[in-house]
PDB file of C-alpha atoms in Angstrom:
ATOM      1  CA  MET A   1     -84.855-101.488 218.720  1.00  0.00           C
ATOM      2  CA  GLY A   2     -81.813-100.242 216.817  1.00  0.00           C
ATOM      3  CA  GLY A   3     -83.440-101.158 213.483  1.00  0.00           C
ATOM      4  CA  ARG A   4     -86.522 -99.128 214.344  1.00  0.00           C
ATOM      5  CA  LYS A   5     -84.453 -95.995 215.149  1.00  0.00           C
ATOM      6  CA  LEU A   6     -82.530 -96.436 211.918  1.00  0.00           C
ATOM      7  CA  PHE A   7     -85.837 -96.756 209.997  1.00  0.00           C
ATOM      8  CA  GLN A   8     -87.216 -93.591 211.664  1.00  0.00           C
ATOM      9  CA  PHE A   9     -83.984 -91.732 210.912  1.00  0.00           C
ATOM     10  CA  LYS A  10     -83.985 -92.811 207.260  1.00  0.00           C
ATOM     11  CA  PHE A  11     -87.714 -92.088 206.902  1.00  0.00           C
ATOM     12  CA  ARG A  12     -87.403 -88.598 208.409  1.00  0.00           C
ATOM     13  CA  THR A  13     -84.315 -87.863 206.341  1.00  0.00           C
ATOM     14  CA  LEU A  14     -86.005 -88.999 203.132  1.00  0.00           C
ATOM     15  CA  LEU A  15     -89.115 -86.987 204.008  1.00  0.00           C
ATOM     16  CA  ALA A  16     -87.000 -83.891 204.685  1.00  0.00           C
ATOM     17  CA  ILE A  17     -85.131 -84.342 201.391  1.00  0.00           C
ATOM     18  CA  ARG A  18     -88.398 -84.734 199.486  1.00  0.00           C
ATOM     19  CA  LEU A  19     -89.906 -81.622 201.099  1.00  0.00           C
ATOM     20  CA  TYR A  20     -86.721 -79.685 200.391  1.00  0.00           C
ATOM     21  CA  LEU A  21     -86.751 -80.742 196.729  1.00  0.00           C
ATOM     22  CA  PHE A  22     -90.459 -79.956 196.436  1.00  0.00           C
ATOM     23  CA  PHE A  23     -89.949 -76.384 197.701  1.00  0.00           C
ATOM     24  CA  VAL A  24     -86.777 -75.814 195.687  1.00  0.00           C
ATOM     25  CA  PHE A  25     -88.359 -77.205 192.519  1.00  0.00           C
ATOM     26  CA  GLY A  26     -91.563 -75.244 193.170  1.00  0.00           C
ATOM     27  CA  PHE A  27     -89.537 -72.058 193.660  1.00  0.00           C
ATOM     28  CA  PHE A  28     -87.655 -72.740 190.434  1.00  0.00           C
ATOM     29  CA  VAL A  29     -90.830 -73.319 188.419  1.00  0.00           C
ATOM     30  CA  VAL A  30     -92.753 -70.357 189.827  1.00  0.00           C
ATOM     31  CA  PHE A  31     -90.072 -67.689 190.114  1.00  0.00           C
ATOM     32  CA  LEU A  32     -87.228 -68.572 187.808  1.00  0.00           C
ATOM     33  CA  LEU A  33     -89.302 -69.774 184.894  1.00  0.00           C
ATOM     34  CA  GLY A  34     -91.979 -67.182 185.630  1.00  0.00           C
ATOM     35  CA  VAL A  35     -95.638 -67.316 186.418  1.00  0.00           C
ATOM     36  CA  ASN A  36     -97.982 -66.766 183.494  1.00  0.00           C
ATOM     37  CA  SER A  37     -98.548 -63.063 184.037  1.00  0.00           C
ATOM     38  CA  ALA A  38    -101.633 -63.158 181.827  1.00  0.00           C
ATOM     39  CA  TYR A  39    -103.658 -63.821 184.958  1.00  0.00           C
ATOM     40  CA  ALA A  40    -101.975 -61.212 187.163  1.00  0.00           C
ATOM     41  CA  LYS A  41    -104.242 -58.237 187.695  1.00  0.00           C
ATOM     42  CA  THR A  42    -105.345 -55.461 189.988  1.00  0.00           C
ATOM     43  CA  VAL A  43    -109.087 -55.277 190.442  1.00  0.00           C
ATOM     44  CA  LEU A  44    -110.494 -51.745 190.390  1.00  0.00           C
ATOM     45  CA  SER A  45    -113.159 -51.939 193.077  1.00  0.00           C
ATOM     46  CA  PHE A  46    -114.212 -48.773 194.881  1.00  0.00           C
ATOM     47  CA  SER A  47    -117.268 -47.928 196.973  1.00  0.00           C
ATOM     48  CA  GLY A  48    -119.874 -46.642 194.530  1.00  0.00           C
ATOM     49  CA  GLY A  49    -117.204 -46.744 191.828  1.00  0.00           C
ATOM     50  CA  TRP A  50    -115.620 -43.516 193.192  1.00  0.00           C
ATOM     51  CA  ILE A  51    -111.858 -43.575 192.603  1.00  0.00           C
ATOM     52  CA  PRO A  52    -110.103 -41.733 195.460  1.00  0.00           C
ATOM     53  CA  ASN A  53    -108.374 -38.409 194.842  1.00  0.00           C
ATOM     54  CA  GLY A  54    -104.691 -38.857 194.005  1.00  0.00           C
ATOM     55  CA  TYR A  55    -105.084 -42.472 192.875  1.00  0.00           C
ATOM     56  CA  VAL A  56    -102.292 -43.526 190.491  1.00  0.00           C
ATOM     57  CA  MET A  57    -102.459 -46.569 188.222  1.00  0.00           C
ATOM     58  CA  ARG A  58     -98.935 -47.941 187.736  1.00  0.00           C
ATOM     59  CA  ALA A  59     -97.564 -50.337 185.123  1.00  0.00           C
ATOM     60  CA  SER A  60     -96.124 -52.541 187.886  1.00  0.00           C
ATOM     61  CA  GLU A  61     -99.689 -53.280 189.075  1.00  0.00           C
ATOM     62  CA  SER A  62    -101.140 -53.674 185.592  1.00  0.00           C
ATOM     63  CA  PRO A  63    -103.360 -54.937 184.091  1.00  0.00           C
ATOM     64  CA  TYR A  64    -106.250 -53.327 185.951  1.00  0.00           C
ATOM     65  CA  VAL A  65    -109.673 -54.933 185.586  1.00  0.00           C
ATOM     66  CA  THR A  66    -112.907 -53.203 186.573  1.00  0.00           C
ATOM     67  CA  ASN A  67    -115.192 -54.890 189.069  1.00  0.00           C
ATOM     68  CA  SER A  68    -118.146 -52.574 188.552  1.00  0.00           C
ATOM     69  CA  PRO A  69    -119.646 -51.040 185.445  1.00  0.00           C
ATOM     70  CA  THR A  70    -118.884 -47.424 186.389  1.00  0.00           C
ATOM     71  CA  LEU A  71    -115.655 -45.805 187.539  1.00  0.00           C
ATOM     72  CA  ARG A  72    -116.230 -42.267 188.818  1.00  0.00           C
ATOM     73  CA  ILE A  73    -113.791 -39.415 189.346  1.00  0.00           C
ATOM     74  CA  GLY A  74    -115.147 -36.781 191.735  1.00  0.00           C
ATOM     75  CA  SER A  75    -115.199 -33.036 191.033  1.00  0.00           C
ATOM     76  CA  HIS A  76    -112.244 -32.327 193.339  1.00  0.00           C
ATOM     77  CA  SER A  77    -110.258 -35.423 192.363  1.00  0.00           C
ATOM     78  CA  THR A  78    -107.364 -36.111 190.023  1.00  0.00           C
ATOM     79  CA  VAL A  79    -106.601 -39.645 188.877  1.00  0.00           C
ATOM     80  CA  THR A  80    -103.431 -40.450 186.933  1.00  0.00           C
ATOM     81  CA  VAL A  81    -102.700 -43.403 184.665  1.00  0.00           C
ATOM     82  CA  GLU A  82     -98.966 -43.928 184.087  1.00  0.00           C
ATOM     83  CA  GLN A  83     -97.273 -45.189 180.946  1.00  0.00           C
ATOM     84  CA  GLY A  84     -97.609 -48.883 180.133  1.00  0.00           C
ATOM     85  CA  VAL A  85    -100.820 -49.411 182.123  1.00  0.00           C
ATOM     86  CA  VAL A  86    -103.546 -51.660 180.696  1.00  0.00           C
ATOM     87  CA  ILE A  87    -107.120 -51.078 181.912  1.00  0.00           C
ATOM     88  CA  LYS A  88    -109.745 -53.676 181.027  1.00  0.00           C
ATOM     89  CA  PHE A  89    -113.472 -53.248 181.425  1.00  0.00           C
ATOM     90  CA  LYS A  90    -115.150 -56.422 182.609  1.00  0.00           C
ATOM     91  CA  THR A  91    -117.816 -57.724 180.237  1.00  0.00           C
ATOM     92  CA  GLY A  92    -120.963 -59.558 181.275  1.00  0.00           C
ATOM     93  CA  LEU A  93    -122.030 -56.973 183.837  1.00  0.00           C
ATOM     94  CA  LYS A  94    -125.569 -55.585 183.959  1.00  0.00           C
ATOM     95  CA  PHE A  95    -124.353 -52.337 182.345  1.00  0.00           C
ATOM     96  CA  PRO A  96    -121.353 -51.763 180.069  1.00  0.00           C
ATOM     97  CA  GLY A  97    -118.246 -50.266 181.695  1.00  0.00           C
ATOM     98  CA  GLN A  98    -117.628 -46.544 181.643  1.00  0.00           C
ATOM     99  CA  PHE A  99    -115.664 -43.671 183.164  1.00  0.00           C
ATOM    100  CA  LEU A 100    -117.757 -40.807 184.566  1.00  0.00           C
ATOM    101  CA  ILE A 101    -115.434 -37.855 184.957  1.00  0.00           C
ATOM    102  CA  TYR A 102    -116.380 -34.883 187.117  1.00  0.00           C
ATOM    103  CA  GLY A 103    -112.745 -34.133 188.069  1.00  0.00           C
ATOM    104  CA  ILE A 104    -109.536 -34.768 186.143  1.00  0.00           C
ATOM    105  CA  LEU A 105    -108.323 -37.971 184.468  1.00  0.00           C
ATOM    106  CA  ILE A 106    -104.729 -37.810 183.217  1.00  0.00           C
ATOM    107  CA  ILE A 107    -103.579 -40.631 180.933  1.00  0.00           C
ATOM    108  CA  ASN A 108     -99.804 -40.354 180.441  1.00  0.00           C
ATOM    109  CA  GLY A 109     -98.611 -42.945 177.963  1.00  0.00           C
ATOM    110  CA  THR A 110     -95.486 -42.702 175.851  1.00  0.00           C
ATOM    111  CA  GLU A 111     -94.795 -43.780 172.294  1.00  0.00           C
ATOM    112  CA  GLU A 112     -92.851 -46.801 173.596  1.00  0.00           C
ATOM    113  CA  ASN A 113     -95.278 -47.568 176.445  1.00  0.00           C
ATOM    114  CA  PRO A 114     -98.797 -46.399 175.617  1.00  0.00           C
ATOM    115  CA  VAL A 115    -101.706 -46.767 177.995  1.00  0.00           C
ATOM    116  CA  VAL A 116    -104.249 -49.305 176.728  1.00  0.00           C
ATOM    117  CA  ILE A 117    -107.941 -49.206 177.634  1.00  0.00           C
ATOM    118  CA  THR A 118    -109.868 -52.181 176.314  1.00  0.00           C
ATOM    119  CA  SER A 119    -112.202 -55.106 176.962  1.00  0.00           C
ATOM    120  CA  ASP A 120    -111.384 -57.972 179.326  1.00  0.00           C
ATOM    121  CA  LYS A 121    -111.836 -60.225 176.289  1.00  0.00           C
ATOM    122  CA  ASP A 122    -108.837 -58.555 174.592  1.00  0.00           C
ATOM    123  CA  ASP A 123    -105.936 -60.947 175.212  1.00  0.00           C
ATOM    124  CA  GLU A 124    -103.516 -58.928 173.047  1.00  0.00           C
ATOM    125  CA  TYR A 125    -102.887 -56.412 175.838  1.00  0.00           C
ATOM    126  CA  GLY A 126    -102.510 -57.502 179.454  1.00  0.00           C
ATOM    127  CA  GLY A 127    -103.069 -61.196 178.684  1.00  0.00           C
ATOM    128  CA  ASP A 128    -106.067 -63.433 179.282  1.00  0.00           C
ATOM    129  CA  THR A 129    -107.536 -61.624 182.290  1.00  0.00           C
ATOM    130  CA  ASN A 130    -110.974 -63.220 181.904  1.00  0.00           C
ATOM    131  CA  GLU A 131    -109.191 -66.602 182.080  1.00  0.00           C
ATOM    132  CA  ASP A 132    -111.106 -68.268 179.273  1.00  0.00           C
ATOM    133  CA  GLY A 133    -108.244 -69.082 176.916  1.00  0.00           C
ATOM    134  CA  SER A 134    -109.365 -68.369 173.381  1.00  0.00           C
ATOM    135  CA  ASP A 135    -113.087 -68.967 174.074  1.00  0.00           C
ATOM    136  CA  SER A 136    -113.971 -65.271 173.714  1.00  0.00           C
ATOM    137  CA  SER A 137    -112.907 -62.447 171.466  1.00  0.00           C
ATOM    138  CA  PRO A 138    -113.363 -58.703 171.923  1.00  0.00           C
ATOM    139  CA  HIS A 139    -115.948 -56.686 170.013  1.00  0.00           C
ATOM    140  CA  ILE A 140    -116.754 -53.026 169.582  1.00  0.00           C
ATOM    141  CA  GLY A 141    -119.151 -52.099 172.377  1.00  0.00           C
ATOM    142  CA  ASP A 142    -117.742 -54.483 175.013  1.00  0.00           C
ATOM    143  CA  TRP A 143    -117.550 -51.410 177.251  1.00  0.00           C
ATOM    144  CA  SER A 144    -119.217 -48.039 176.962  1.00  0.00           C
ATOM    145  CA  ARG A 145    -117.487 -44.677 177.099  1.00  0.00           C
ATOM    146  CA  PHE A 146    -115.768 -41.782 178.796  1.00  0.00           C
ATOM    147  CA  GLU A 147    -118.412 -39.323 179.964  1.00  0.00           C
ATOM    148  CA  ILE A 148    -116.868 -35.960 180.811  1.00  0.00           C
ATOM    149  CA  ASP A 149    -119.329 -33.822 182.733  1.00  0.00           C
ATOM    150  CA  LYS A 150    -119.377 -30.057 183.381  1.00  0.00           C
ATOM    151  CA  GLY A 151    -116.117 -29.108 185.094  1.00  0.00           C
ATOM    152  CA  GLY A 152    -114.493 -32.434 184.220  1.00  0.00           C
ATOM    153  CA  SER A 153    -111.309 -32.842 182.179  1.00  0.00           C
ATOM    154  CA  ILE A 154    -109.617 -35.725 180.429  1.00  0.00           C
ATOM    155  CA  LEU A 155    -106.023 -35.377 179.227  1.00  0.00           C
ATOM    156  CA  ILE A 156    -104.835 -38.267 177.066  1.00  0.00           C
ATOM    157  CA  ASN A 157    -101.400 -38.712 175.521  1.00  0.00           C
ATOM    158  CA  HIS A 158    -100.243 -41.901 173.793  1.00  0.00           C
ATOM    159  CA  ALA A 159    -103.186 -44.195 174.461  1.00  0.00           C
ATOM    160  CA  ILE A 160    -104.707 -47.104 172.584  1.00  0.00           C
ATOM    161  CA  ILE A 161    -108.439 -47.223 173.264  1.00  0.00           C
ATOM    162  CA  ARG A 162    -110.212 -50.319 171.939  1.00  0.00           C
ATOM    163  CA  TYR A 163    -113.560 -52.122 171.903  1.00  0.00           C
ATOM    164  CA  GLY A 164    -115.643 -49.408 173.571  1.00  0.00           C
ATOM    165  CA  GLY A 165    -118.533 -47.399 172.204  1.00  0.00           C
ATOM    166  CA  ARG A 166    -121.657 -49.030 173.603  1.00  0.00           C
ATOM    167  CA  GLY A 167    -124.188 -46.843 175.303  1.00  0.00           C
ATOM    168  CA  GLY A 168    -124.258 -43.130 175.788  1.00  0.00           C
ATOM    169  CA  ILE A 169    -126.533 -40.740 174.026  1.00  0.00           C
ATOM    170  CA  TYR A 170    -124.850 -41.157 170.649  1.00  0.00           C
ATOM    171  CA  GLY A 171    -123.040 -44.466 171.113  1.00  0.00           C
ATOM    172  CA  GLY A 172    -119.557 -42.945 170.854  1.00  0.00           C
ATOM    173  CA  MET A 173    -116.584 -43.519 173.122  1.00  0.00           C
ATOM    174  CA  PHE A 174    -116.409 -39.890 174.320  1.00  0.00           C
ATOM    175  CA  GLU A 175    -119.395 -37.966 175.599  1.00  0.00           C
ATOM    176  CA  LEU A 176    -118.569 -34.325 176.349  1.00  0.00           C
ATOM    177  CA  TYR A 177    -120.961 -32.048 178.177  1.00  0.00           C
ATOM    178  CA  PRO A 178    -120.891 -28.225 178.061  1.00  0.00           C
ATOM    179  CA  GLY A 179    -118.171 -26.924 180.375  1.00  0.00           C
ATOM    180  CA  SER A 180    -116.033 -30.058 180.049  1.00  0.00           C
ATOM    181  CA  ASN A 181    -112.560 -30.362 178.573  1.00  0.00           C
ATOM    182  CA  ALA A 182    -110.875 -33.083 176.530  1.00  0.00           C
ATOM    183  CA  GLN A 183    -107.318 -33.031 175.170  1.00  0.00           C
ATOM    184  CA  ILE A 184    -106.348 -36.120 173.201  1.00  0.00           C
ATOM    185  CA  GLN A 185    -102.953 -36.436 171.524  1.00  0.00           C
ATOM    186  CA  ASN A 186    -100.979 -39.220 169.838  1.00  0.00           C
ATOM    187  CA  SER A 187    -103.736 -41.752 170.492  1.00  0.00           C
ATOM    188  CA  ILE A 188    -105.889 -44.206 168.584  1.00  0.00           C
TER     189      ILE A 188
END
């Protein structure tokens, strides 16, 4: 009987030590060495694509990846994109990604931390968000455009805008309607 208790004690102790080491080692690998942030992302998914008034995209929650082809900003809404944010339009959807702006979109990058708007195939900014390794590469026209409608405004400072230009009336990345406003500075 004494041998059995000793065996149970040793077994439980060894099991506890193994579990402890597993959690400590797992913590070390995940948090101290870092998780591959290439897969970290915030999915932009809104009912009907309508981004709520006052929505702010922050670098700490970046990269942002669209879940629908169209992101809309309502006529009485202001959406702000802070410095260092990466926004990626998902490819492979029925329609190419686009912003439809009836309100105000403010993109506030800086020279050191520009805002980047690109394709989900673009691994250079925001990492490999489509999780395919090097199996895909971005191309012009992976997403569509910014459409700024009557009464809408887009204010862009220090942004890198890549791999758009598919769709729209003229196939460009900016489609401005009469009564709209666009101010673009320090951007490519």
